[in-house]
GROMACS .gro file of C-alpha atoms in nm:
model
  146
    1UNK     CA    1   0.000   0.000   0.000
    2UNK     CA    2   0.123   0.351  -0.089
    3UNK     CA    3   0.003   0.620   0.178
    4UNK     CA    4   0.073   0.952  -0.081
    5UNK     CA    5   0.091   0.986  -0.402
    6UNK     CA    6   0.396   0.959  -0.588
    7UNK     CA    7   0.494   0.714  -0.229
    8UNK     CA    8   0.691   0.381  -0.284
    9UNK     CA    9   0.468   0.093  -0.174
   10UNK     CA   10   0.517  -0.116   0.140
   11UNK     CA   11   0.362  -0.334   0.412
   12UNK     CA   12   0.072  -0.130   0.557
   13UNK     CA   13   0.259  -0.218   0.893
   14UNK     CA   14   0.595  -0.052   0.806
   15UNK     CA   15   0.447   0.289   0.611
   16UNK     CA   16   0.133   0.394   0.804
   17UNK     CA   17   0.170   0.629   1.076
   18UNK     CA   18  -0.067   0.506   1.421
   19UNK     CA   19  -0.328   0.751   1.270
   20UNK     CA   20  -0.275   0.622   0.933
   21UNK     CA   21  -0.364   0.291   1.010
   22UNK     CA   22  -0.647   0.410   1.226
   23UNK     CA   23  -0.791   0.588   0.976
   24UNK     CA   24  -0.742   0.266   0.713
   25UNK     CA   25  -0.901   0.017   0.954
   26UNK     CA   26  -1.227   0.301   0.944
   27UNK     CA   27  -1.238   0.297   0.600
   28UNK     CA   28  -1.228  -0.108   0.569
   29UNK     CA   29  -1.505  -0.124   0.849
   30UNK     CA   30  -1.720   0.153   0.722
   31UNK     CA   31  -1.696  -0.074   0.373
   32UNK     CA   32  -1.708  -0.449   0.469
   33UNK     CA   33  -1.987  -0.406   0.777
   34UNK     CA   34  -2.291  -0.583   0.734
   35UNK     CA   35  -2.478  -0.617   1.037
   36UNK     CA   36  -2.333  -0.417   1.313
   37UNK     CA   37  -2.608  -0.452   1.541
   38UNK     CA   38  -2.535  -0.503   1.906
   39UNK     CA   39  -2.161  -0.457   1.865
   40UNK     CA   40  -1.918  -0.176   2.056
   41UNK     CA   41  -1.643  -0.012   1.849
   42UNK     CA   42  -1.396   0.179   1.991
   43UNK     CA   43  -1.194   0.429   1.789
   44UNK     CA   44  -0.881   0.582   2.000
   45UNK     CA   45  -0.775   0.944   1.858
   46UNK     CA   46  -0.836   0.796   1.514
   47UNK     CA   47  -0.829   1.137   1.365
   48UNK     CA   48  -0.480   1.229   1.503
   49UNK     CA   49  -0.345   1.461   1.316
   50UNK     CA   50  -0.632   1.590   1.101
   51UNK     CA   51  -0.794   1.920   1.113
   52UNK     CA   52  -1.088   2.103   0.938
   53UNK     CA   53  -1.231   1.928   0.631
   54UNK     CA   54  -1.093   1.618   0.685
   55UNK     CA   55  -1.164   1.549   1.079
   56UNK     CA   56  -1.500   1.634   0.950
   57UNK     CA   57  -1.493   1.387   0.733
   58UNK     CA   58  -1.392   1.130   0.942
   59UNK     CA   59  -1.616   1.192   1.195
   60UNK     CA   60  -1.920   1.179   0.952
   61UNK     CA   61  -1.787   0.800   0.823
   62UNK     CA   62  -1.759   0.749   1.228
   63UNK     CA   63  -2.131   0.867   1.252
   64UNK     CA   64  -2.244   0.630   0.992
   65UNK     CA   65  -2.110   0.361   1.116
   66UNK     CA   66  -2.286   0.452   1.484
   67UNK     CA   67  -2.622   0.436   1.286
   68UNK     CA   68  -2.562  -0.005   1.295
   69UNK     CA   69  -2.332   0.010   1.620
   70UNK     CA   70  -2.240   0.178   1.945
   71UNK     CA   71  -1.929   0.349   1.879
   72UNK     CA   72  -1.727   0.515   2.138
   73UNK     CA   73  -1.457   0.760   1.963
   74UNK     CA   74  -1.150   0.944   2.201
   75UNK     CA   75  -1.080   1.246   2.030
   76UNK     CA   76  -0.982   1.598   2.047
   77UNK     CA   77  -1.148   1.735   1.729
   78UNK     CA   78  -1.397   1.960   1.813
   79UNK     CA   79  -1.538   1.887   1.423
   80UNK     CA   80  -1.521   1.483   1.541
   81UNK     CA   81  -1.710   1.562   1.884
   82UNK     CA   82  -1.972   1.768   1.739
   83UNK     CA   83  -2.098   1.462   1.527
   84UNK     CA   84  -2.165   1.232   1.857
   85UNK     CA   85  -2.493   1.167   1.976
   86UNK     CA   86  -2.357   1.212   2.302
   87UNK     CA   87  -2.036   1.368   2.479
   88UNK     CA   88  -1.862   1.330   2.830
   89UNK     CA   89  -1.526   1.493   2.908
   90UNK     CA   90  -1.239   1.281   3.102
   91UNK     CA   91  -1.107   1.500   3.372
   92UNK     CA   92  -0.769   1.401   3.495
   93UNK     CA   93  -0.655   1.537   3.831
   94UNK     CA   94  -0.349   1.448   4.060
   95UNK     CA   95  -0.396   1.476   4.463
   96UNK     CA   96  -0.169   1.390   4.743
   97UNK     CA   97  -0.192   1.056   4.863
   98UNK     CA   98  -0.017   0.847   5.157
   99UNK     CA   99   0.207   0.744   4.951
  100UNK     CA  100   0.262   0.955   4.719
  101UNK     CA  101   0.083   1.127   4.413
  102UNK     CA  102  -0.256   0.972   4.335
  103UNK     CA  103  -0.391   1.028   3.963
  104UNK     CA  104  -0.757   0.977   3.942
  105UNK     CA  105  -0.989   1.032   3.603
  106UNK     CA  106  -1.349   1.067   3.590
  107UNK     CA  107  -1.606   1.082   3.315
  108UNK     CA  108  -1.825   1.361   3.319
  109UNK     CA  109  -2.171   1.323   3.081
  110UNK     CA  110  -2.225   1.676   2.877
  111UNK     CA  111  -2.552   1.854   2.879
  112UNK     CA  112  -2.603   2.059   2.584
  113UNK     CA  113  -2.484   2.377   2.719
  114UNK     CA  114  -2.174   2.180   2.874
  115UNK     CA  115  -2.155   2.063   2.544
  116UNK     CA  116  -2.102   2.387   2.383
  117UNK     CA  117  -1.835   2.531   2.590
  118UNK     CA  118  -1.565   2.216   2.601
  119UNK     CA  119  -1.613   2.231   2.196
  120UNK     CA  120  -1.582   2.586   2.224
  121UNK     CA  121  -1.257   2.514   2.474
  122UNK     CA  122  -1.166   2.226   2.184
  123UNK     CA  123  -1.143   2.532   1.969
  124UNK     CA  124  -0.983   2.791   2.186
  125UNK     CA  125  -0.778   2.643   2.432
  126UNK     CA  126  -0.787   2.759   2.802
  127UNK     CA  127  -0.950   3.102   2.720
  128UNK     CA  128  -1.309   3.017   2.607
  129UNK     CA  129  -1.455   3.356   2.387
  130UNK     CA  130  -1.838   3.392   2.302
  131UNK     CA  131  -1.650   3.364   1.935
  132UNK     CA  132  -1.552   3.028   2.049
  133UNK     CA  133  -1.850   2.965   2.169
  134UNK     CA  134  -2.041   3.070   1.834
  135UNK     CA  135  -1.807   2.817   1.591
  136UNK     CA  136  -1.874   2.553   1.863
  137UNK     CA  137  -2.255   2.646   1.793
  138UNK     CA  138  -2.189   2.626   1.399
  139UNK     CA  139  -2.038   2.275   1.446
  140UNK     CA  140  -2.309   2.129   1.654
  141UNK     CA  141  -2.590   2.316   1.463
  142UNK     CA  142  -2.400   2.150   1.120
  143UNK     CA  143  -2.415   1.835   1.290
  144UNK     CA  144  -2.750   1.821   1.390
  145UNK     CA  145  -2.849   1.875   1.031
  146UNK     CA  146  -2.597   1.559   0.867
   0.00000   0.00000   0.00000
């Protein structure tokens, strides 16, 4: 397989990047599933990498394949997390413990407003603007209509 244009071909194993192959094994799913019904898949920072147009792209293949599955996508595209049905944010915190450091995560389910500001912090960063805010509106609003 040859991962660019004008690219020597190789075993898929040697050439594609982590989010290379991710984004191959999508493809080959989204094309050979048949019945998908009652089966999890779970997509880790498959769109790695990608930005704009094309993590928009990816997330709508990942939304079609959710319409025959439940499919639980990691990501930090704020164009990928628009396009879920539902969003939770893992917190990540480190407290003293009695021996030491103690990391603990937690999953936090999103309401809509939630919703809107970690996209709009997807897009932004620390600071979170009403401008933020507003694109994080466009890419739910564009997602609700897909």
């Amino acid at each position: 397989m040859a991962t660019n244009p004008g690219a020597p071909s190789g075993p898929l194993s040697r050439i594609a990047s982590g989010g290379e192959l991710s984004r191959f094994l999508l493809a080959l799913k989204v094309c050979l599933t048949g019945d998908n019904a009652g089966k999890t898949l779970i997509f880790d920072e498959i769109d790695r990498g990608l930005g704009g147009a094309t993590a928009n792209a990816v997330g709508r293949r990942l939304s079609r394949l959710a319409s025959g599955a439940q499919v639980l996508v990691v990501t930090h595209s704020p164009q990928v997390a628009a396009l879920g049905a539902h969003h939770w944010r893992v917190e990540k915190s480190v407290s003293a413990g009695p021996s030491g450091e103690v990391t603990t995560s937690r999953v936090v389910p999103l309401g809509a407003s939630d919703r809107i500001d970690e996209i709009a912090r997807m897009l932004a960063g620390d600071t979170v603007t009403e401008a933020a805010r507003g694109a994080a509106r466009v890419l739910l609003e564009g997602a609700d209509a897909a």
